[in-house]
XYZ file of C-alpha atoms in Angstrom:
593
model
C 0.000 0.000 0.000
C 1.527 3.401 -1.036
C 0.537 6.064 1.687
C 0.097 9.246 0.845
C 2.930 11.886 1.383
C 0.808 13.938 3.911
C 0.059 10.967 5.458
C 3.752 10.132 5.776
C 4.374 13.689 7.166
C 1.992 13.515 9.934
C 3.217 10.096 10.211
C 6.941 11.386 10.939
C 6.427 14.660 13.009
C 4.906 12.375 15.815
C 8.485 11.590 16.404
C 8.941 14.867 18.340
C 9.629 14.470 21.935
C 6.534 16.825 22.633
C 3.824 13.969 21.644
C 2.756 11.447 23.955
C 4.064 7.774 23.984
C 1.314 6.240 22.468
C 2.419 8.172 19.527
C 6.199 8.737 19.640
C 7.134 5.803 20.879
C 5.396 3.641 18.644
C 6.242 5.461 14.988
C 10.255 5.506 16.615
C 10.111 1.820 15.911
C 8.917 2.651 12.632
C 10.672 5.521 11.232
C 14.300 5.356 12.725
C 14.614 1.222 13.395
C 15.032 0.967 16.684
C 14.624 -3.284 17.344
C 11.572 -4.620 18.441
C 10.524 -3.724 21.771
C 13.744 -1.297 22.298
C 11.850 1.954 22.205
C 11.200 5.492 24.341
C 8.476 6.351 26.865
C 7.807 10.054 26.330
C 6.633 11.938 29.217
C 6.416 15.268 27.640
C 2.908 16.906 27.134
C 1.530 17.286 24.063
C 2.189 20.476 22.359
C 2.363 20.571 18.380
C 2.902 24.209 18.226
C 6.509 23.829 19.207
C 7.516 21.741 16.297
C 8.130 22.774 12.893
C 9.187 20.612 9.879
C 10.691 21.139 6.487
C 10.818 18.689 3.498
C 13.927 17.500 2.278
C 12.985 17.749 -1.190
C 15.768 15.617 -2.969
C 15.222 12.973 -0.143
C 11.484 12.829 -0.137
C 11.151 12.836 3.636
C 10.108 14.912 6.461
C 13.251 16.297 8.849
C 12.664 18.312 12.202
C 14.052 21.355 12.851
C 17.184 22.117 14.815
C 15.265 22.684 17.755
C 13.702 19.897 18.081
C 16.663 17.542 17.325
C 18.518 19.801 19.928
C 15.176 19.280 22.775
C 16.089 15.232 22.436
C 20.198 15.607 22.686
C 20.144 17.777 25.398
C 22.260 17.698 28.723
C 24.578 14.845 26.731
C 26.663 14.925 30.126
C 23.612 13.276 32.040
C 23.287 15.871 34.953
C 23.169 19.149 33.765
C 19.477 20.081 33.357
C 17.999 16.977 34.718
C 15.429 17.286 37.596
C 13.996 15.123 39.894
C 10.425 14.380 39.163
C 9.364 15.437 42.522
C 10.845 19.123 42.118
C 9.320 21.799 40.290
C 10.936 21.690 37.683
C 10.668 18.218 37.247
C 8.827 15.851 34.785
C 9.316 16.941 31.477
C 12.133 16.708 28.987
C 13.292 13.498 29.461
C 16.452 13.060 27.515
C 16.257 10.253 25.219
C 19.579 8.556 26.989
C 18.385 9.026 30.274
C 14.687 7.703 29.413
C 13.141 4.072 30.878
C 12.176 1.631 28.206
C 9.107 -0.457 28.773
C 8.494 -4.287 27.104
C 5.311 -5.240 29.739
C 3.293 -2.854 31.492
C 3.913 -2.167 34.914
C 1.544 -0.098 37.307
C 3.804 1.497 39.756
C 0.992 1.989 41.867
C 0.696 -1.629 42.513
C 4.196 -2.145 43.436
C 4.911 -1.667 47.364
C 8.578 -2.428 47.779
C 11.492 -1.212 45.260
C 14.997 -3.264 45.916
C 17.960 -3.043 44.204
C 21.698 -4.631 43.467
C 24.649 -2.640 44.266
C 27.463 -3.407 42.081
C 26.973 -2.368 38.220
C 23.656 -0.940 39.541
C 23.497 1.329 41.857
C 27.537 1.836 41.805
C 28.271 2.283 38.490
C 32.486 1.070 37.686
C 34.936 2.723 35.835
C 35.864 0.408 33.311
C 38.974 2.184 32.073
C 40.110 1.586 36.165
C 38.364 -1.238 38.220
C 37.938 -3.347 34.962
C 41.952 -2.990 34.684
C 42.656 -3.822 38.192
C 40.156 -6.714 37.874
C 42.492 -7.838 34.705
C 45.981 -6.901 36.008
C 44.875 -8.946 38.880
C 43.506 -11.684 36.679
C 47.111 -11.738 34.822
C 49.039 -12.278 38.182
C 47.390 -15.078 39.262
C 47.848 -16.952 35.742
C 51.671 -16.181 36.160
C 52.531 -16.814 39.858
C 49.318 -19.211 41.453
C 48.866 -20.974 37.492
C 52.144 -21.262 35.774
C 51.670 -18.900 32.959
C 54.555 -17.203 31.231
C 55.781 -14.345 32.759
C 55.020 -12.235 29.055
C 51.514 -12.095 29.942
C 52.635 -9.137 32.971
C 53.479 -7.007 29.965
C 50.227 -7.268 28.517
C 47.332 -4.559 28.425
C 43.480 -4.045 28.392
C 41.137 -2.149 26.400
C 38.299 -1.684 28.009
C 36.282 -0.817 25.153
C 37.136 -4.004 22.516
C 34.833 -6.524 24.559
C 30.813 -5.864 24.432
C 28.120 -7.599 26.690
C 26.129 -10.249 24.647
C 28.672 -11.979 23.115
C 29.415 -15.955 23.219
C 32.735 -17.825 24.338
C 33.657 -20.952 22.582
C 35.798 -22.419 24.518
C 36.577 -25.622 22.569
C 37.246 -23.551 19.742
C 38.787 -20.200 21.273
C 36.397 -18.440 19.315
C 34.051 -15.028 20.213
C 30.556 -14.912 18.409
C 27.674 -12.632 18.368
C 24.522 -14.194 17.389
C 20.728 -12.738 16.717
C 17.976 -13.326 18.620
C 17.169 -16.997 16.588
C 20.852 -18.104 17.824
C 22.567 -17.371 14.194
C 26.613 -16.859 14.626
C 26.246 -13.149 12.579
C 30.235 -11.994 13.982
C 32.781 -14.731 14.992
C 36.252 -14.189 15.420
C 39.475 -16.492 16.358
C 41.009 -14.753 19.081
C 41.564 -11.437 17.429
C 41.349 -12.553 14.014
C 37.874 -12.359 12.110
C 36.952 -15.738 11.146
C 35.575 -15.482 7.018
C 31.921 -16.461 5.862
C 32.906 -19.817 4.888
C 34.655 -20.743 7.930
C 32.037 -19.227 10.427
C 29.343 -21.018 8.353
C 31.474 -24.201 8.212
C 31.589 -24.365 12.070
C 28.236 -22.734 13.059
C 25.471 -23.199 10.355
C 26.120 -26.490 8.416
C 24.847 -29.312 11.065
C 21.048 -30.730 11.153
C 20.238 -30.044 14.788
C 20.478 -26.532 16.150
C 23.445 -25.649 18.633
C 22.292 -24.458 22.084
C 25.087 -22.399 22.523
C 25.421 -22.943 26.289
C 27.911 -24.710 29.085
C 29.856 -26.072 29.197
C 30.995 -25.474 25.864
C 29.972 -22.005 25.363
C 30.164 -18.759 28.159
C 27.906 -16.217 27.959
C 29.458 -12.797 28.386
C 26.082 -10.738 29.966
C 27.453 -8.746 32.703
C 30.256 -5.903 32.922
C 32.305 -8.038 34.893
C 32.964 -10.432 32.273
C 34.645 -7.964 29.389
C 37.960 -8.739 31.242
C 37.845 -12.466 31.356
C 36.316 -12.266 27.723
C 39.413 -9.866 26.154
C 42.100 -11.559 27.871
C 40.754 -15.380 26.792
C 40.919 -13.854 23.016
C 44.741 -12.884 23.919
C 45.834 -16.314 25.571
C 44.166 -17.868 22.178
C 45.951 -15.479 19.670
C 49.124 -16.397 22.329
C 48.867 -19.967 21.845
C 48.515 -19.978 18.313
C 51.655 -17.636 17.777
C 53.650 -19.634 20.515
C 52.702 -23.617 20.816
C 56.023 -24.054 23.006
C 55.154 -21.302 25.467
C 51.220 -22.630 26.526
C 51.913 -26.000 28.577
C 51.265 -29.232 27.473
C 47.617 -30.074 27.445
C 46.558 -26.605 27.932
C 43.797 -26.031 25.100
C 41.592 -23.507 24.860
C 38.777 -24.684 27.542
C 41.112 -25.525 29.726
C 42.835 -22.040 29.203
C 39.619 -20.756 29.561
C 38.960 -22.217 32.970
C 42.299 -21.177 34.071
C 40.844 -17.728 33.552
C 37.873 -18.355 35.592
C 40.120 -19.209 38.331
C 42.300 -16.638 38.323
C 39.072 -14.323 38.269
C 37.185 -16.012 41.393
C 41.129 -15.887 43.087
C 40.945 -12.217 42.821
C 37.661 -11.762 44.433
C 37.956 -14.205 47.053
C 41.461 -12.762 48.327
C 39.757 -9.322 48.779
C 42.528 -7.461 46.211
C 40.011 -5.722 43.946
C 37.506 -4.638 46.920
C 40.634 -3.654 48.809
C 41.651 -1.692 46.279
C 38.801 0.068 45.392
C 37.543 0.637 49.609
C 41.135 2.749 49.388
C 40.027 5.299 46.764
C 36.226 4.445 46.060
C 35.928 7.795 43.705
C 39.077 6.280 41.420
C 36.791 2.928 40.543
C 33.399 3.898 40.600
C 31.131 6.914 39.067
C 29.541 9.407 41.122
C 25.560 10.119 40.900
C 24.166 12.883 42.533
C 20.818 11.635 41.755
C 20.963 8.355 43.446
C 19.996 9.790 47.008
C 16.937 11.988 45.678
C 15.560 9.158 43.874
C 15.659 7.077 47.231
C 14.015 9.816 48.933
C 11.128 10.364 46.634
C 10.495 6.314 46.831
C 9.978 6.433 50.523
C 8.263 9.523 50.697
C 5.935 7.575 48.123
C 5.232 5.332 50.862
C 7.339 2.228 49.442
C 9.534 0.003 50.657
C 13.205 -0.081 49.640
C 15.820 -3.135 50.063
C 19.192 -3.867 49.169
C 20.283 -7.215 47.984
C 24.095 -7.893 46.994
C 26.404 -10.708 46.676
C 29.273 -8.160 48.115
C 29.624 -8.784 52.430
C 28.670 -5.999 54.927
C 32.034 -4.127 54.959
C 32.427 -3.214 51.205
C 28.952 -2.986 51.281
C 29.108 -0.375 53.856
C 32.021 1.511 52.159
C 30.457 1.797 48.432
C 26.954 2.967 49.285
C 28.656 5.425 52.105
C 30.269 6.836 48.863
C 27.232 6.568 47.008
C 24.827 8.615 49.429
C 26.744 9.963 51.982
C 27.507 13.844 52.515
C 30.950 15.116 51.816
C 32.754 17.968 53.670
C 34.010 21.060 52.629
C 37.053 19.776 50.973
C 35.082 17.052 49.550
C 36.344 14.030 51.721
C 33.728 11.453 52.864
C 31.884 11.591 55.921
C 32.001 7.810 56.245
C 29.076 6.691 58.701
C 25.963 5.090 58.569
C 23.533 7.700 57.251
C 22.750 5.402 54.298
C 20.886 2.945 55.728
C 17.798 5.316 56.235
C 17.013 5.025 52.585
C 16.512 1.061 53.381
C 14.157 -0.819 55.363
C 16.038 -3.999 54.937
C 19.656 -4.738 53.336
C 21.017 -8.041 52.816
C 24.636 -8.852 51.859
C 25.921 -12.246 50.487
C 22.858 -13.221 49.194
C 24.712 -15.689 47.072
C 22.602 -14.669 44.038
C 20.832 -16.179 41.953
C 20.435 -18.914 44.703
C 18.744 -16.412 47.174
C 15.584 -16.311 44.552
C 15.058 -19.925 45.542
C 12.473 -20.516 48.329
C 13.842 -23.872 48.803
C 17.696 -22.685 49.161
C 18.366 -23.752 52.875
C 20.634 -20.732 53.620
C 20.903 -19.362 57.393
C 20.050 -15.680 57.836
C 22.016 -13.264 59.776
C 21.799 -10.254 60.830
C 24.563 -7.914 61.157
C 25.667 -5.506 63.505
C 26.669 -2.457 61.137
C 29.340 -0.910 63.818
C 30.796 -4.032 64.459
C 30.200 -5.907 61.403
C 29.672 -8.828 63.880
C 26.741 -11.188 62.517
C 23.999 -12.439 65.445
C 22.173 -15.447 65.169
C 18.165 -15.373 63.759
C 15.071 -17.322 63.820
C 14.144 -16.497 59.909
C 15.184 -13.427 61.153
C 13.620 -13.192 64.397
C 16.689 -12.401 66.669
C 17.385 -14.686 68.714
C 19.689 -14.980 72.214
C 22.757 -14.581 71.760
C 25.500 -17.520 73.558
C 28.718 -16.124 74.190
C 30.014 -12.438 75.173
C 27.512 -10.430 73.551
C 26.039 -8.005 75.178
C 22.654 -7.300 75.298
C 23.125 -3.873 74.532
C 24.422 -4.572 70.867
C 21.587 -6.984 70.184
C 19.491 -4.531 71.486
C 20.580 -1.466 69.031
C 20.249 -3.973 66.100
C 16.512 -4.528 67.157
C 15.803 -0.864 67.025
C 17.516 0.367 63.926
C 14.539 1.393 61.171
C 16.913 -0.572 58.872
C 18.022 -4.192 59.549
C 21.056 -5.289 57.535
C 21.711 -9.172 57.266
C 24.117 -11.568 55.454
C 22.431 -14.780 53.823
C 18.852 -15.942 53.739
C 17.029 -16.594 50.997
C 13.926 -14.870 49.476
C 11.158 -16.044 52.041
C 13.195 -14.382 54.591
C 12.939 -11.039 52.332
C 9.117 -11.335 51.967
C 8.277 -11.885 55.142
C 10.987 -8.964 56.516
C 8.986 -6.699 53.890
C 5.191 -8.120 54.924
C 5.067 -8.812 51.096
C 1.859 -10.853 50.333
C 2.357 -11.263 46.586
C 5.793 -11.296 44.315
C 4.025 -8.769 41.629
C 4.836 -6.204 44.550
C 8.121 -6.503 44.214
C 10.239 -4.063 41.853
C 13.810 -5.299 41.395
C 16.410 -3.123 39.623
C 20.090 -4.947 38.494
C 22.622 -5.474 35.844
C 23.059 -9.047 35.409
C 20.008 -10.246 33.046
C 20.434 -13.888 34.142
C 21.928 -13.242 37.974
C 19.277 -10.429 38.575
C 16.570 -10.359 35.897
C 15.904 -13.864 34.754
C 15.892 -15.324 38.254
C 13.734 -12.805 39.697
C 11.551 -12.800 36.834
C 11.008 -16.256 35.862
C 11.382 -18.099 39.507
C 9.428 -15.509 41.376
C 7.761 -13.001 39.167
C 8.994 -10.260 40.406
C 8.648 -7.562 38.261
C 12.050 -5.765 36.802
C 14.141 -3.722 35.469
C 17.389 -4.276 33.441
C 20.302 -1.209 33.779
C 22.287 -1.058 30.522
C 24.740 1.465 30.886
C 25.804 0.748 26.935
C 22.578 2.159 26.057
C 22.766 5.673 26.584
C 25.252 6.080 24.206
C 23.305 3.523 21.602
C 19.824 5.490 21.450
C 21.623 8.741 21.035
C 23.871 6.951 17.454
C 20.520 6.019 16.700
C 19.294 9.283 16.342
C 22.101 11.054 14.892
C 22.769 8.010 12.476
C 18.991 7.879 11.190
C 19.933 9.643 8.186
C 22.400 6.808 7.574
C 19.939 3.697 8.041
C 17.476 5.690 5.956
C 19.456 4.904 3.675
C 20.920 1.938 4.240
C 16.861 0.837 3.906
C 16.422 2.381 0.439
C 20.116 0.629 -0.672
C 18.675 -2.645 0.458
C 15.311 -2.193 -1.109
C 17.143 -1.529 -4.574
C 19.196 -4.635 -3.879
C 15.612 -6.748 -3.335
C 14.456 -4.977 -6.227
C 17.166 -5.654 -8.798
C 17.499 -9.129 -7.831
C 13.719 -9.983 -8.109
C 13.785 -8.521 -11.501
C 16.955 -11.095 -12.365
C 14.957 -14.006 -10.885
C 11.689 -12.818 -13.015
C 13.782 -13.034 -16.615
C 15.723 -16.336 -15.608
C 12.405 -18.306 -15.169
C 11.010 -16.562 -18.700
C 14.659 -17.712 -20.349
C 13.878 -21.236 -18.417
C 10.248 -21.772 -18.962
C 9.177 -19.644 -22.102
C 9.661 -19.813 -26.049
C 10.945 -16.944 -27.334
C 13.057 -15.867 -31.140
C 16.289 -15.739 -31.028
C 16.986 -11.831 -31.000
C 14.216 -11.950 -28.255
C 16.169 -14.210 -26.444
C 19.707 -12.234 -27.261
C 17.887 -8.941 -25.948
C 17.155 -10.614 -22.780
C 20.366 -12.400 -22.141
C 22.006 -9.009 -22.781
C 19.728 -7.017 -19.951
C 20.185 -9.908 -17.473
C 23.801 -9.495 -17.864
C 23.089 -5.221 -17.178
C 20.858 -6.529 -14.253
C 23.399 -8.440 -12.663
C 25.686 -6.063 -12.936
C 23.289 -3.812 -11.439
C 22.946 -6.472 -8.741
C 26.725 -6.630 -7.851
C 27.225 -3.058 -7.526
C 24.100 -2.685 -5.396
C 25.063 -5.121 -3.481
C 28.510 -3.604 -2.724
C 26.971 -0.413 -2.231
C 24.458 -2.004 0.351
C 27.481 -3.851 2.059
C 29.523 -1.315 2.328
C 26.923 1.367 4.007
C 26.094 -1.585 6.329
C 29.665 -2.039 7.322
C 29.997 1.616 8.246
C 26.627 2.278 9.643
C 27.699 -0.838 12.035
C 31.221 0.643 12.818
C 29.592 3.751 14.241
C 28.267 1.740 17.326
C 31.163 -0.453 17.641
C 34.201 -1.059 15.712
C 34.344 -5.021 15.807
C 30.506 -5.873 17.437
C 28.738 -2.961 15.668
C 24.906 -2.058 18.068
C 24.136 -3.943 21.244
C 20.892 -4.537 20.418
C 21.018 -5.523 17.213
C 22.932 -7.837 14.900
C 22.347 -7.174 11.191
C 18.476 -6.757 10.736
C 17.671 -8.580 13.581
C 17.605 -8.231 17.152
C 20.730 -9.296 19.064
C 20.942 -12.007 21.349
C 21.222 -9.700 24.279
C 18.179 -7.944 23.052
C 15.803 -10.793 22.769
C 17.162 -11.580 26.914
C 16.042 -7.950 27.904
C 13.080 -8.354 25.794
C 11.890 -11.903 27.154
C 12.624 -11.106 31.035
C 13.351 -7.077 31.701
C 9.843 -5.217 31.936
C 11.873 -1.875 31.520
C 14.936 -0.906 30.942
C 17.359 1.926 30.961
C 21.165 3.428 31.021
C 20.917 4.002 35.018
C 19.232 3.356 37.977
C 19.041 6.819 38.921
C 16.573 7.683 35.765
C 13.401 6.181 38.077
C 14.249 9.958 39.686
C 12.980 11.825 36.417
C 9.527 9.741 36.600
C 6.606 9.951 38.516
C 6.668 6.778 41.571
C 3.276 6.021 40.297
C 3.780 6.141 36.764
C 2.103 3.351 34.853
C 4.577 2.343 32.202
C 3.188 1.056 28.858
C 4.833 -0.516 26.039
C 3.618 0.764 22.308
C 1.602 -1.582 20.471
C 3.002 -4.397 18.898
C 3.559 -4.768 15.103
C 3.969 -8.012 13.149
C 6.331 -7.459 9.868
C 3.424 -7.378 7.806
C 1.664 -4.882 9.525
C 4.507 -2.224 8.973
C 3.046 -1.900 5.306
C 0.126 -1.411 6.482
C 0.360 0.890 9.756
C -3.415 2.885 10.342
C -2.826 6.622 10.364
């Protein structure tokens, strides 16, 4: 159906940040490609009079004005400009990085306790410095605890080469990145990108359908993986390049797991979280909006809880960085203010295993001054035997937040009075640690923090000039090759004379040509168009035409998402967040105006 070019006007100025989401938000997907399901909530009233359009005459399209395009890229930084809903000059102007993305609706009226994970959540790591102390540290332990040469202490991360989403092989030593149907789109062999034939070879000619998980495959899906992930890809590219130096017997799963070792080595001797309880502002971001959105979620009348794999004392030292008030020369005031945001915190919850009813974990609580942990009845306290007084038993009982170590989930609901899990808001990082556990065994409802993806809906917009065209290159492709199909089945199936038959031979041979130039022209604008996002890995969300495999785990188990946990501030605590409707790929031919 061709629709008419006022029709396709109206159709495009609704993707001005001053219509309402059932409007912006569902053309975005539409008009600038944005994946299925990866699209904006717009809180800013309607007002048309404020946008004004011009057609692009030689392109045939509608473009907003500077002002507009301006409106959505706004306060790039993050903090400049951005208010807390609850202020007056809050709620409006959402910029489009900072905005919550919504897959299932979710009432926040309905939802009486908010909770949270701390690390890659609510503390947000520098990768350029705790990722590289997490690898430095990584590389000693495979030279002095595993027997690694002592080359690999010259060696050096970049932070930026590894992406989340991505597959380990370990049998193979090889990095994929797959869509959404499990199809190997990117694979590379250490460094080295593997060719078309060879990634097809190993990946796409077998009858039954690789699962792609352990123990043969790792999933990269959290932060704290791009480490392991860049320096496996350097002990493969080692290996090959020197067979003598890699012990006997040491292929690449079992390098692999030699990595893994040297990781969990690292956190369990305490030499990252030492490190970073030293100079917390070196290793992790700063958010000024972290303690105002905590505020405006009690003063809503909800409930707020901490759960985090980290123990009390780094617990304690992060979120005093976090929330606490600095002095005049701006040192920390380290103390305990923090815990008034909280009615309950639990540290070493052992996640995901805490979101299992039936895990048989003891619960205790923790004295925060001490750090000393007393002994509960499902977190009843209980006598104490020994030397403890009752004095510190008795400050622990009347602290309007109670910290433990432990537990399991029951223990949670029942500290919270929660009667049913759709109550329950959880915000993390880890889609299958946080998200998919939460989600799936409990049915809590959540939301996903992608850092990445502030940066990724902004290239979207500047770069929708780019896939605008990449669209019309690959529709001239389609078109060119159907009309090469339609005179090789006449030539096939039809009489014709001979100079008939010469004339057509002559403009299938223009078609093809046609065809391979197209074709170049379409590959090549795809190429760049994916370097923009990311030189090797190209968008998060999206591998080729299709979602990524990353995407289709945010889509299947995050109801919303966003680039930081500190953008619930900029909505309303009883927002009801709604996803735009739904469209099959037939329907986008068709879409009512």
């Amino acid at each position: 159906m061709r629709i008419p070019k006022k029709n396709v006007a109206f159709c495009l100025s609704l993707f001005s940040p001053e219509f309402p989401a059932p409007f912006s938000s569902r053309i975005l997907r539409f008009s600038t490609g944005f994946p299925a399901k990866i699209r904006p909530i717009h809180t800013a009233g309607f007002n048309q009079s404020n946008s004004h359009y011009s057609k692009d005459d030689s392109a045939g399209t509608i473009l907003g004005d500077k002002a507009s395009q301006s409106h959505l890229m706004a306060n790039s930084n993050g903090v400049e400009g951005l208010h807390v809903w609850s202020s007056p000059e809050g709620g409006c102007k959402i910029d489009i990085g900072k905005q919550i993305f919504c897959n299932r609706s979710l009432n926040m009226k309905n939802i009486l306790a908010v909770g949270f994970d701390m690390d890659y959540t609510l503390a947000q790591y520098k990768p350029e410095t705790f990722e590289s102390l997490a690898y430095e540290g990584t590389i000693r332990k495979l030279v002095y605890d595993l027997g690694y040469p002592q080359e690999l202490l010259e060696w050096t991360f970049d932070p930026k080469y590894m992406v989340r989403g991505l597959v380990l092989d370990k049998k193979r030593g090889n990095i994929l990145k797959m869509d959404r149907h499990k199809y190997v789109k990117v694979a590379y062999h250490g460094f080295r990108e593997l060719s078309k034939e060879d990634k097809v070879g190993t990946y796409g000619n077998t009858l039954i359908r690789d699962s792609f998980d352990e123990p043969d495959y790792a999933l990269i899906d959290t932060l704290f993986s791009l480490a392991e992930a860049y320096l496996f890809a350097q002990l493969v590219d080692f290996k090959d390049n020197n067979p003598g130096k890699v012990r006997e017997g040491a292929d690449y799963s079992h390098m692999y797991k030699d990595v893994r070792a040297a990781v969990d080595l690292c956190h369990r001797d305490g030499t990252l979280k030492q490190m970073v309880a030293k100079d917390p502002k070196r290793y992790i971001n700063e958010d000024t909006s972290i303690v105002p959105m905590f505020k405006m979620l009690r003063d809503s009348g909800r409930s707020t809880f901490l759960v985090t794999n980290s123990l009390w004392d780094y617990t304690n030292i992060v979120m005093n960085f976090l929330c606490a008030s600095r002095t005049l020369d701006g040192s920390l005031s380290c103390n305990f203010d923090w815990l008034q945001y909280f009615d309950v915190v639990i540290t070493g919850s052992a996640k995901p295993g805490f979101f299992h009813e039936e895990n048989r974990a003891n619960i205790f609580e923790v004295e925060p001054e001490s750090g000393m942990l007393l002994n509960t009845d499902n977190g009843t306290p209980m006598p104490q035997v020994g030397n403890t007084s009752p004095e510190v038993l008795l400050k622990g009982l009347n602290k309007s937040c109670r910290v433990f170590q432990g537990g399991n989930v029951a223990h949670l609901h029942k500290l919270l009075s929660i009667e049913s899990s759709s109550q329950v808001l959880y915000v993390g990082d880890h889609i299958y640690g946080d998200i998919l556990r939460s989600k799936k065994v409990l049915g809590w409802r959540t939301m996903l923090v992608v850092p990445e993806l502030e940066r990724e809906v902004k290239l979207l917009w500047d770069l929708r000039d780019m896939r605008k065209q990449l669209r019309l290159l690959r529709n001239e492709r389609d078109l060119v090759e159907d009309q090469i199909h339609h005179l090789k089945w006449s030539l096939k199936f039809e009489s014709f004379r001979d100079d008939e038959k010469q004339k057509m031979t002559s403009a299938l041979g223009e078609l093809e040509s046609q065809r391979d130039q197209a074709r170049l022209a379409h590959q090549q604008a795809q190429r760049e168009c994916h370097q923009k996002f990311h030189k090797i890995w190209g968008q998060l969300m999206k591998t080729g035409y299709q979602n990524s495999r990353f995407a289709h785990q945010v889509e299947r188990f995050a109801c919303l998402y966003t680039s930081q946990v500190s953008n619930l501030s900029l909505y309303s605590p009883d927002k009801y967040y709604r996803p735009s409707e739904d469209f099959m790929p037939h329907e986008f031919h068709i879409l009512p105006l």
